[in-house]
Amino acid sequence: RALKQQLKSVFAGLKRKMLVVVDDIDRLTSDEVCLLFRLIKANSDFPNLIFLLLVQRESAVTALDSIANKEGDRFLEKIVQVPFDLPEPSAMAVSGAVINGLNKILTPLLRDDEWDNKRFPDIWHGGVRHYFVNLREAYRYLNAMAFSCGVFRSANAFEVNPVDLIAIEALRLFEPAVFDLVSQNKHTL
């Protein structure tokens, strides 16, 4: 208790507010979410200290239900003083992020004759774009593509068809069972 009072005095003397950003809370287990919110609640009375918590409300409420007699929403409201609900990006915005990311990754690697303008729209509109329901999935895919492109890049060439790689990476990430079947049946294909 004495240490907390000492810290309060130090925080009160700060010339600026201190911002503590906690991201990806919804990736924690329910027990970890509850512990985190208990810690924040216990330390929210420090002067000049602001917490910015990035979490999907529903997942936090579900986790907090276990320690708040099924009233996780009320528990959360006691801790979060100013909630901001961000709208989900549109499907078009998510698709745009993927297309822009693919352009940044592939353009430096390809010659003009290595891109198939006819096959890409078929693969993209025929199925690949439907895997990107949020930006997290989009960036996860783009990170995988960047890594795979590095594997297939040599000093003189890009050693794989880029449109095929776009489709195969989507299968590998989003349809692993299908990807495994394709891998195990190369001779048939």
Short mmCIF file of C-alpha atoms in Angstrom, two decimals:
data_model
loop_
_atom_site.label_atom_id
_atom_site.label_comp_id
_atom_site.label_asym_id
_atom_site.label_seq_id
_atom_site.Cartn_x
_atom_site.Cartn_y
_atom_site.Cartn_z
CA ARG A 1 0.00 0.00 0.00
CA ALA A 2 2.85 2.38 0.81
CA LEU A 3 4.46 1.63 -2.54
CA LYS A 4 1.20 2.40 -4.36
CA GLN A 5 0.91 5.76 -2.55
CA GLN A 6 4.50 6.54 -3.47
CA LEU A 7 3.80 5.71 -7.11
CA LYS A 8 0.67 7.87 -7.07
CA SER A 9 2.81 10.81 -5.96
CA VAL A 10 5.30 10.16 -8.76
CA PHE A 11 2.51 9.89 -11.36
CA ALA A 12 0.87 13.06 -10.03
CA GLY A 13 4.11 14.93 -10.62
CA LEU A 14 4.33 13.99 -14.29
CA LYS A 15 4.13 16.92 -16.68
CA ARG A 16 2.40 14.79 -19.32
CA LYS A 17 -0.10 11.99 -19.24
CA MET A 18 1.19 8.48 -19.80
CA LEU A 19 -0.67 6.29 -22.28
CA VAL A 20 -0.60 2.51 -21.84
CA VAL A 21 -1.76 0.70 -24.98
CA VAL A 22 -2.91 -2.91 -24.63
CA ASP A 23 -3.66 -4.56 -27.98
CA ASP A 24 -4.88 -8.01 -29.01
CA ILE A 25 -6.73 -8.61 -25.76
CA ASP A 26 -9.15 -10.89 -27.60
CA ARG A 27 -6.26 -13.27 -28.36
CA LEU A 28 -5.82 -14.01 -24.66
CA THR A 29 -7.47 -16.90 -22.86
CA SER A 30 -10.53 -16.10 -20.75
CA ASP A 31 -8.50 -16.38 -17.55
CA GLU A 32 -5.86 -14.00 -18.94
CA VAL A 33 -8.53 -11.49 -20.01
CA CYS A 34 -10.01 -11.56 -16.50
CA LEU A 35 -6.59 -11.11 -14.91
CA LEU A 36 -5.74 -8.23 -17.24
CA PHE A 37 -8.97 -6.38 -16.48
CA ARG A 38 -8.50 -6.94 -12.76
CA LEU A 39 -5.00 -5.45 -12.99
CA ILE A 40 -6.27 -2.49 -14.97
CA LYS A 41 -9.09 -1.93 -12.49
CA ALA A 42 -6.64 -2.07 -9.58
CA ASN A 43 -4.33 0.48 -11.22
CA SER A 44 -6.79 2.81 -12.91
CA ASP A 45 -6.67 5.30 -10.06
CA PHE A 46 -3.13 6.45 -10.80
CA PRO A 47 -3.09 10.12 -11.84
CA ASN A 48 -1.94 10.96 -15.36
CA LEU A 49 -2.27 7.33 -16.45
CA ILE A 50 -4.58 6.45 -19.35
CA PHE A 51 -5.25 2.95 -20.65
CA LEU A 52 -6.15 2.38 -24.30
CA LEU A 53 -7.59 -1.11 -24.59
CA LEU A 54 -8.05 -2.66 -28.01
CA VAL A 55 -10.49 -5.54 -27.81
CA GLN A 56 -13.61 -6.94 -29.39
CA ARG A 57 -16.26 -6.07 -26.85
CA GLU A 58 -18.11 -9.38 -27.16
CA SER A 59 -15.03 -11.47 -26.40
CA ALA A 60 -14.17 -9.35 -23.33
CA VAL A 61 -17.74 -9.55 -22.01
CA THR A 62 -17.82 -13.33 -22.50
CA ALA A 63 -14.55 -13.75 -20.59
CA LEU A 64 -15.61 -11.38 -17.81
CA ASP A 65 -18.95 -13.17 -17.36
CA SER A 66 -17.06 -15.88 -15.47
CA ILE A 67 -15.96 -13.47 -12.69
CA ALA A 68 -18.94 -11.13 -12.73
CA ASN A 69 -21.89 -13.49 -12.26
CA LYS A 70 -22.76 -13.42 -15.95
CA GLU A 71 -22.66 -9.60 -15.97
CA GLY A 72 -19.41 -9.11 -17.84
CA ASP A 73 -20.89 -6.14 -19.67
CA ARG A 74 -21.45 -4.26 -16.38
CA PHE A 75 -17.97 -5.17 -15.15
CA LEU A 76 -16.51 -3.83 -18.38
CA GLU A 77 -18.54 -0.61 -18.15
CA LYS A 78 -17.05 0.07 -14.71
CA ILE A 79 -13.54 -0.09 -16.16
CA VAL A 80 -13.98 1.42 -19.62
CA GLN A 81 -15.04 5.03 -19.25
CA VAL A 82 -15.04 6.06 -22.91
CA PRO A 83 -15.74 3.24 -25.37
CA PHE A 84 -15.13 3.71 -29.10
CA ASP A 85 -16.73 1.29 -31.50
CA LEU A 86 -14.88 1.11 -34.78
CA PRO A 87 -16.83 -0.01 -37.82
CA GLU A 88 -15.73 -3.13 -39.60
CA PRO A 89 -14.05 -2.32 -42.90
CA SER A 90 -16.14 -3.13 -45.95
CA ALA A 91 -15.42 -6.21 -48.03
CA MET A 92 -14.25 -3.86 -50.76
CA ALA A 93 -11.76 -2.17 -48.40
CA VAL A 94 -10.39 -5.53 -47.26
CA SER A 95 -10.09 -6.72 -50.87
CA GLY A 96 -8.38 -3.46 -51.76
CA ALA A 97 -5.84 -3.98 -48.98
CA VAL A 98 -5.04 -7.45 -50.31
CA ILE A 99 -4.72 -6.26 -53.93
CA ASN A 100 -2.49 -3.34 -52.88
CA GLY A 101 -0.38 -5.67 -50.77
CA LEU A 102 -0.02 -8.17 -53.60
CA ASN A 103 1.06 -5.38 -55.94
CA LYS A 104 3.73 -4.22 -53.48
CA ILE A 105 5.02 -7.75 -53.03
CA LEU A 106 4.91 -8.95 -56.64
CA THR A 107 5.66 -5.88 -58.77
CA PRO A 108 9.39 -5.76 -57.94
CA LEU A 109 9.72 -9.48 -58.65
CA LEU A 110 7.95 -9.80 -62.02
CA ARG A 111 8.56 -8.84 -65.59
CA ASP A 112 5.51 -7.63 -67.54
CA ASP A 113 5.18 -10.95 -69.39
CA GLU A 114 5.06 -12.95 -66.13
CA TRP A 115 1.62 -11.72 -65.06
CA ASP A 116 -1.50 -13.39 -66.44
CA ASN A 117 -4.24 -10.75 -66.71
CA LYS A 118 -6.79 -13.38 -67.74
CA ARG A 119 -6.29 -15.99 -65.02
CA PHE A 120 -5.98 -13.66 -62.04
CA PRO A 121 -9.56 -12.29 -62.22
CA ASP A 122 -10.89 -15.85 -62.51
CA ILE A 123 -8.98 -17.00 -59.43
CA TRP A 124 -9.63 -13.81 -57.48
CA HIS A 125 -13.36 -13.45 -58.14
CA GLY A 126 -13.90 -17.19 -58.33
CA GLY A 127 -12.93 -17.77 -54.76
CA VAL A 128 -9.73 -16.32 -53.30
CA ARG A 129 -11.18 -12.94 -52.35
CA HIS A 130 -13.90 -14.61 -50.27
CA TYR A 131 -11.33 -15.75 -47.71
CA PHE A 132 -10.62 -12.19 -46.63
CA VAL A 133 -13.38 -11.35 -44.16
CA ASN A 134 -11.29 -8.95 -42.08
CA LEU A 135 -7.99 -7.12 -42.15
CA ARG A 136 -6.32 -9.59 -39.80
CA GLU A 137 -6.86 -12.38 -42.34
CA ALA A 138 -5.72 -10.10 -45.15
CA TYR A 139 -2.44 -9.19 -43.44
CA ARG A 140 -1.85 -12.76 -42.34
CA TYR A 141 -2.16 -13.82 -45.98
CA LEU A 142 0.08 -11.01 -47.23
CA ASN A 143 2.78 -11.94 -44.72
CA ALA A 144 2.64 -15.54 -45.95
CA MET A 145 2.82 -14.35 -49.57
CA ALA A 146 5.83 -12.14 -48.84
CA PHE A 147 7.63 -15.09 -47.26
CA SER A 148 6.73 -17.48 -50.10
CA CYS A 149 7.80 -14.98 -52.72
CA GLY A 150 11.18 -14.76 -51.03
CA VAL A 151 11.51 -18.53 -51.27
CA PHE A 152 10.76 -18.57 -55.01
CA ARG A 153 12.89 -15.57 -55.92
CA SER A 154 16.27 -16.22 -57.47
CA ALA A 155 18.86 -13.82 -58.83
CA ASN A 156 17.48 -14.02 -62.36
CA ALA A 157 13.84 -15.03 -62.11
CA PHE A 158 10.73 -15.60 -60.10
CA GLU A 159 10.53 -19.40 -60.16
CA VAL A 160 6.78 -19.84 -59.80
CA ASN A 161 3.68 -18.65 -61.57
CA PRO A 162 2.49 -15.72 -59.40
CA VAL A 163 -1.22 -16.40 -60.00
CA ASP A 164 -0.76 -20.03 -59.00
CA LEU A 165 1.10 -18.93 -55.89
CA ILE A 166 -1.72 -16.55 -54.93
CA ALA A 167 -4.22 -19.42 -55.13
CA ILE A 168 -2.00 -22.02 -53.44
CA GLU A 169 -1.16 -19.70 -50.53
CA ALA A 170 -4.88 -19.05 -50.02
CA LEU A 171 -5.52 -22.79 -49.92
CA ARG A 172 -2.57 -23.39 -47.59
CA LEU A 173 -3.79 -20.78 -45.08
CA PHE A 174 -7.56 -21.04 -45.30
CA GLU A 175 -8.19 -24.59 -46.53
CA PRO A 176 -5.34 -26.69 -45.08
CA ALA A 177 -7.17 -30.00 -45.64
CA VAL A 178 -7.62 -29.18 -49.34
CA PHE A 179 -4.01 -28.02 -49.57
CA ASP A 180 -2.86 -31.34 -48.07
CA LEU A 181 -4.98 -33.30 -50.58
CA VAL A 182 -3.49 -31.31 -53.45
CA SER A 183 0.03 -31.87 -52.12
CA GLN A 184 -0.54 -35.60 -51.69
CA ASN A 185 -2.02 -35.99 -55.17
CA LYS A 186 0.42 -34.05 -57.35
CA HIS A 187 0.76 -36.98 -59.73
CA THR A 188 -2.99 -36.99 -60.43
CA LEU A 189 -3.15 -33.26 -61.00
#
